[in-house]
CSV table of C-alpha atoms in Angstrom, one decimal:
chain,number,residue,atom,x,y,z
A,1,MET,CA,76.5,-26.7,-29.1
A,2,LYS,CA,73.5,-27.4,-30.8
A,3,PHE,CA,71.7,-25.0,-29.1
A,4,MET,CA,73.5,-22.3,-30.8
A,5,PHE,CA,72.6,-23.6,-34.5
A,6,THR,CA,68.6,-24.1,-33.5
A,7,GLU,CA,68.0,-20.7,-31.5
A,8,ASP,CA,70.8,-18.1,-31.9
A,9,PRO,CA,69.4,-15.8,-34.6
A,10,GLN,CA,73.1,-14.7,-35.6
A,11,ILE,CA,74.0,-18.1,-36.0
A,12,LYS,CA,70.9,-18.8,-38.4
A,13,LYS,CA,71.9,-15.4,-40.1
A,14,LEU,CA,75.5,-16.5,-40.6
A,15,LEU,CA,74.7,-19.7,-42.4
A,16,ALA,CA,72.4,-18.2,-44.5
A,17,SER,CA,74.7,-15.2,-45.6
A,18,ASN,CA,77.2,-14.5,-48.4
A,19,GLU,CA,79.7,-12.6,-46.2
A,20,THR,CA,83.2,-13.2,-46.6
A,21,TYR,CA,86.1,-13.4,-44.2
A,22,ASP,CA,89.7,-13.8,-44.4
A,23,ILE,CA,90.0,-14.9,-40.8
A,24,VAL,CA,87.9,-17.5,-38.3
A,25,LEU,CA,89.5,-17.1,-35.0
A,26,GLY,CA,87.8,-19.8,-32.6
A,27,GLU,CA,88.2,-22.7,-30.0
A,28,PHE,CA,88.0,-25.6,-32.1
A,29,ASN,CA,88.9,-28.3,-29.5
A,30,LEU,CA,87.6,-29.4,-26.4
A,31,TYR,CA,84.0,-30.2,-27.0
A,32,GLN,CA,83.9,-27.0,-29.3
A,33,GLU,CA,84.6,-28.9,-32.8
A,34,LEU,CA,81.7,-27.7,-34.0
A,35,ASN,CA,82.7,-24.2,-34.5
A,36,SER,CA,85.4,-25.5,-37.2
A,37,VAL,CA,82.1,-25.7,-39.7
A,38,TRP,CA,82.9,-21.9,-40.1
A,39,ILE,CA,86.4,-22.3,-41.6
A,40,HIS,CA,84.6,-24.2,-44.4
A,41,LYS,CA,81.9,-21.8,-44.9
A,42,PHE,CA,84.0,-18.9,-45.1
A,43,ASN,CA,87.0,-20.6,-46.7
A,44,ALA,CA,89.4,-18.5,-44.4
A,45,THR,CA,92.4,-19.0,-42.7
A,46,ALA,CA,91.9,-20.6,-39.2
A,47,ILE,CA,93.5,-19.3,-35.8
A,48,THR,CA,92.4,-21.4,-32.7
A,49,LEU,CA,92.3,-20.8,-29.0
A,50,LEU,CA,93.4,-23.3,-26.2
A,51,PRO,CA,92.2,-21.0,-23.6
A,52,LEU,CA,93.3,-23.8,-20.6
A,53,GLY,CA,96.7,-24.2,-22.2
A,54,ASP,CA,98.5,-27.2,-23.4
A,55,TYR,CA,96.6,-30.6,-23.1
A,56,PHE,CA,96.6,-34.0,-24.9
A,57,PHE,CA,94.2,-33.9,-27.4
A,58,ALA,CA,94.8,-30.3,-28.6
A,59,ASN,CA,97.8,-31.3,-29.3
A,60,GLU,CA,97.1,-34.2,-31.5
A,61,PHE,CA,95.1,-32.0,-33.6
A,62,ASN,CA,97.7,-29.2,-34.3
A,63,GLY,CA,100.4,-31.0,-34.7
A,64,LEU,CA,102.5,-30.5,-31.8
A,65,PRO,CA,104.6,-33.2,-29.7
A,66,ASP,CA,102.9,-34.9,-27.4
A,67,ASN,CA,104.5,-37.3,-24.7
A,68,PRO,CA,103.2,-38.7,-21.7
A,69,ALA,CA,106.1,-39.8,-20.1
A,70,TYR,CA,107.2,-36.1,-19.4
A,71,MET,CA,104.3,-34.0,-20.6
A,72,VAL,CA,101.2,-33.2,-18.7
A,73,ASP,CA,98.2,-31.4,-19.4
A,74,TRP,CA,95.8,-28.6,-17.5
A,75,SER,CA,93.8,-31.3,-15.9
A,76,SER,CA,97.0,-33.4,-14.4
A,77,PHE,CA,98.2,-33.2,-10.6
A,78,PHE,CA,101.4,-34.2,-11.9
A,79,THR,CA,104.6,-32.1,-12.8
A,80,ASP,CA,106.8,-32.6,-15.3
A,81,LYS,CA,109.3,-34.9,-13.2
A,82,MET,CA,107.2,-38.1,-12.8
A,83,SER,CA,107.7,-41.7,-11.3
A,84,PHE,CA,107.1,-44.7,-13.2
A,85,VAL,CA,103.9,-45.1,-11.6
A,86,GLU,CA,102.5,-41.6,-12.5
A,87,ARG,CA,104.1,-41.9,-15.9
A,88,LEU,CA,101.9,-45.0,-16.0
A,89,ILE,CA,98.9,-43.4,-14.9
A,90,ASN,CA,99.7,-40.1,-16.9
A,91,THR,CA,99.3,-42.7,-20.1
A,92,VAL,CA,96.1,-43.9,-19.0
A,93,ASP,CA,94.5,-40.5,-18.8
A,94,PHE,CA,96.3,-39.6,-22.0
A,95,ILE,CA,94.5,-42.8,-23.5
A,96,GLY,CA,91.0,-41.8,-21.7
A,97,SER,CA,91.2,-38.1,-22.6
A,98,THR,CA,91.5,-39.4,-26.3
A,99,VAL,CA,88.7,-41.8,-26.3
A,100,VAL,CA,86.3,-39.3,-24.6
A,101,ASN,CA,87.1,-36.6,-27.1
A,102,TYR,CA,86.8,-38.7,-30.2
A,103,TYR,CA,83.5,-39.8,-29.1
A,104,TYR,CA,82.3,-36.0,-28.5
A,105,ILE,CA,83.8,-35.2,-32.3
A,106,SER,CA,81.4,-37.9,-33.2
A,107,VAL,CA,78.6,-36.1,-31.4
A,108,ASN,CA,79.6,-33.0,-33.0
A,109,GLN,CA,80.1,-34.3,-36.4
A,110,HIS,CA,76.1,-35.3,-36.3
A,111,ILE,CA,74.8,-32.0,-35.3
A,112,ALA,CA,77.1,-30.2,-38.1
A,113,ASN,CA,75.5,-33.0,-40.5
A,114,GLU,CA,71.7,-32.1,-39.0
A,115,LEU,CA,72.2,-28.5,-38.5
A,116,ALA,CA,74.9,-26.7,-40.1
A,117,ILE,CA,73.5,-26.7,-43.5
A,118,TYR,CA,74.6,-23.9,-45.8
A,119,PRO,CA,75.2,-23.7,-50.0
A,120,GLY,CA,78.4,-25.9,-50.6
A,121,TRP,CA,78.0,-27.8,-47.0
A,122,GLU,CA,78.3,-30.9,-48.9
A,123,THR,CA,81.9,-30.3,-49.8
A,124,ARG,CA,82.4,-29.8,-46.3
A,125,PRO,CA,85.6,-32.1,-45.0
A,126,PRO,CA,84.9,-34.3,-41.6
A,127,LEU,CA,85.4,-32.2,-38.4
A,128,VAL,CA,88.7,-33.8,-37.4
A,129,ASN,CA,90.1,-32.3,-40.6
A,130,LEU,CA,88.9,-29.0,-40.5
A,131,MET,CA,90.3,-28.5,-37.0
A,132,SER,CA,93.4,-29.9,-37.6
A,133,ASP,CA,93.7,-27.3,-40.4
A,134,VAL,CA,95.0,-24.1,-38.5
A,135,ALA,CA,97.2,-21.7,-39.5
A,136,LEU,CA,97.9,-20.6,-36.1
A,137,VAL,CA,97.6,-21.6,-32.3
A,138,LEU,CA,97.4,-19.4,-29.5
A,139,VAL,CA,98.0,-21.1,-26.0
A,140,ASN,CA,97.0,-19.5,-22.8
A,141,SER,CA,100.4,-20.5,-20.7
A,142,HIS,CA,103.6,-19.3,-20.4
A,143,HIS,CA,106.9,-21.3,-19.8
A,144,SER,CA,107.7,-19.0,-17.1
A,145,VAL,CA,104.8,-20.4,-14.8
A,146,GLY,CA,104.5,-23.9,-16.3
A,147,TYR,CA,106.5,-26.2,-18.3
A,148,ALA,CA,108.9,-26.0,-21.0
A,149,TYR,CA,107.9,-28.1,-23.9
A,150,PRO,CA,108.9,-28.1,-27.6
A,151,LYS,CA,106.3,-26.3,-29.6
A,152,ALA,CA,105.8,-26.0,-33.3
A,153,PRO,CA,106.4,-22.8,-35.2
A,154,HIS,CA,102.9,-21.8,-35.4
A,155,VAL,CA,102.2,-22.4,-31.6
A,156,LYS,CA,102.3,-18.8,-30.1
A,157,GLU,CA,101.9,-18.6,-26.0
A,158,ILE,CA,99.8,-15.3,-24.9
A,159,GLY,CA,99.6,-16.3,-21.0
A,160,GLY,CA,96.6,-14.1,-19.5
A,161,MET,CA,94.4,-14.2,-22.9
A,162,THR,CA,91.1,-14.8,-20.5
A,163,LEU,CA,92.2,-11.8,-18.2
A,164,THR,CA,89.7,-8.6,-18.3
A,165,GLY,CA,91.0,-5.0,-17.4
A,166,SER,CA,91.0,-3.9,-14.0
A,167,THR,CA,88.0,-2.5,-12.1
A,168,GLU,CA,87.9,0.5,-9.9
A,169,LEU,CA,87.3,-0.7,-6.7
A,170,PRO,CA,84.5,0.7,-4.2
A,171,GLN,CA,85.0,3.8,-2.3
A,172,ASP,CA,84.9,1.8,1.1
A,173,LEU,CA,87.3,-1.0,0.1
A,174,LYS,CA,89.6,1.4,-1.6
A,175,SER,CA,89.8,3.5,1.6
A,176,PHE,CA,90.6,0.1,3.7
A,177,MET,CA,93.7,-0.3,1.4
A,178,ASP,CA,94.9,2.8,1.2
A,179,ASN,CA,95.0,3.4,4.9
A,180,ALA,CA,97.1,0.4,5.3
A,181,THR,CA,100.3,1.4,5.8
A,182,ASP,CA,102.1,-1.8,5.5
A,183,GLY,CA,99.8,-3.2,2.9
A,184,VAL,CA,97.1,-5.6,2.4
A,185,ILE,CA,97.0,-9.6,2.5
A,186,TYR,CA,94.3,-11.0,0.2
A,187,ILE,CA,93.4,-14.3,0.9
A,188,SER,CA,90.9,-16.5,-1.3
A,189,LEU,CA,90.8,-20.0,-1.1
A,190,GLY,CA,88.1,-20.3,-4.1
A,191,SER,CA,84.9,-21.4,-4.6
A,192,ASN,CA,85.5,-25.3,-4.0
A,193,VAL,CA,86.1,-24.7,-0.3
A,194,ASP,CA,83.2,-24.2,1.5
A,195,MET,CA,84.6,-22.3,4.6
A,196,ASN,CA,81.2,-22.9,6.7
A,197,HIS,CA,82.3,-26.3,7.5
A,198,MET,CA,85.4,-24.8,9.4
A,199,THR,CA,84.8,-25.1,13.2
A,200,ARG,CA,84.7,-22.3,15.5
A,201,GLY,CA,88.3,-23.1,16.9
A,202,LYS,CA,89.9,-23.4,13.4
A,203,ILE,CA,88.2,-20.0,12.8
A,204,GLU,CA,89.2,-18.3,15.7
A,205,GLU,CA,93.0,-19.7,15.2
A,206,PHE,CA,93.0,-18.1,11.5
A,207,ALA,CA,91.8,-14.7,13.5
A,208,LYS,CA,94.2,-15.0,16.0
A,209,ARG,CA,97.0,-15.5,13.3
A,210,PHE,CA,95.5,-12.5,11.3
A,211,ARG,CA,95.6,-10.0,14.4
A,212,SER,CA,99.5,-10.7,15.3
A,213,LEU,CA,100.2,-9.3,11.5
A,214,LYS,CA,101.0,-5.6,10.6
A,215,GLN,CA,99.1,-5.6,7.0
A,216,ARG,CA,95.6,-5.5,7.0
A,217,VAL,CA,93.7,-8.9,5.6
A,218,LEU,CA,91.0,-9.2,3.2
A,219,LEU,CA,89.2,-12.4,3.2
A,220,LYS,CA,87.2,-14.0,0.5
A,221,TRP,CA,84.5,-16.1,2.5
A,222,PHE,CA,82.7,-18.4,0.2
A,223,GLY,CA,79.8,-19.4,2.6
A,224,ASN,CA,76.1,-18.2,3.8
A,225,ALA,CA,77.3,-17.0,7.3
A,226,PHE,CA,80.2,-14.9,8.1
A,227,PRO,CA,82.3,-15.2,11.2
A,228,LYS,CA,82.3,-12.3,13.6
A,229,ILE,CA,85.8,-10.9,13.8
A,230,ASP,CA,85.8,-7.7,15.8
A,231,ASP,CA,89.3,-6.2,14.2
A,232,PRO,CA,89.2,-3.0,12.2
A,233,ASN,CA,92.5,-4.5,10.4
A,234,ILE,CA,90.2,-7.8,9.0
A,235,ARG,CA,87.5,-7.5,6.9
A,236,ILE,CA,85.6,-10.4,5.4
A,237,GLN,CA,83.3,-10.3,2.3
A,238,ARG,CA,81.7,-13.3,0.0
A,239,TRP,CA,83.3,-11.3,-3.1
A,240,PHE,CA,85.7,-8.9,-3.8
A,241,PRO,CA,87.0,-7.6,-7.1
A,242,GLN,CA,90.1,-9.5,-7.4
A,243,LEU,CA,91.6,-7.9,-10.4
A,244,GLY,CA,91.4,-4.5,-8.6
A,245,ILE,CA,92.7,-5.9,-5.4
A,246,LEU,CA,95.7,-7.3,-7.3
A,247,ASP,CA,96.6,-4.2,-9.5
A,248,THR,CA,97.4,-1.8,-6.7
A,249,SER,CA,100.7,-1.3,-4.9
A,250,LYS,CA,99.3,-1.7,-1.7
A,251,GLN,CA,98.5,-5.7,-2.1
A,252,PHE,CA,101.2,-7.7,0.1
C-alpha cells in the first residue's frame, strides 16, 4: 500500500485533485485500511467489499454479530458445529486475528499520516473510524454454500463477485469435449499439490481408474513433468481454462 502512495501517478493525481465523488467503493479491511482515506478525501458515502467472505475482524468494524462459539471465518477449518475444544481454539484464533489486524491498522495509520496528504487532511479521523463508517457491505459469500449467520441490514451477500466472464475454449480442447458422448470429468487438485511427488504406482492407479470411466477426463497437472498415459480419453495439461470448462454442458 505504501508503494501505491509513493509511486503510482494516478494516486498522486487523486490526492492533488479537486474532483468530487458521491461514492467510494473499495476494500477497507484485511490490511487494506489505507484505502479508507478516500472516504474523507472526497467526503463520500462508503461501500466496502469483503472478497474473502465473512471474517472476524471485518465483522467487528462493520457492526455485525461476531461470536466465536458458533461463527467461523474464511481461515478456519471448523464448521458451525464445534466441540468445546474447537470453540476454544476458534476463540484463540479470533483473539490472535484481532491483535494482528490492529497492528496492521497502526502501520497503515502511520503511512496515512506520512503520505496521504491533501487539503484538509488534518481533520481526517483515525482509520479505525473511517473504515467503520460504511453504508453498505458487499460480502463474497452465500448462505447456500456457507453457514447462515445473522447479518445487519446493510450487509448484502453477492457470492461470485470475483468471477470473470467465461472464456472461449481453444479449438482442440473444444473438440475433445464436444466429442465426449458421455461428458467430461475435470480434475484439479489446486496449485498447492505438486503431483510430481506422486509415485509411479499411484499415477498408474489413477490412470487405471480413469480408463474404466465412460467419460473423458481432463487432469490439471501442477508440476513440470507430465506422466505418460496413452489413452485418447485422458488429457493432461498444466493449465486449463477452468471457467470455460465449467461453463459447458459437457462438464460432468
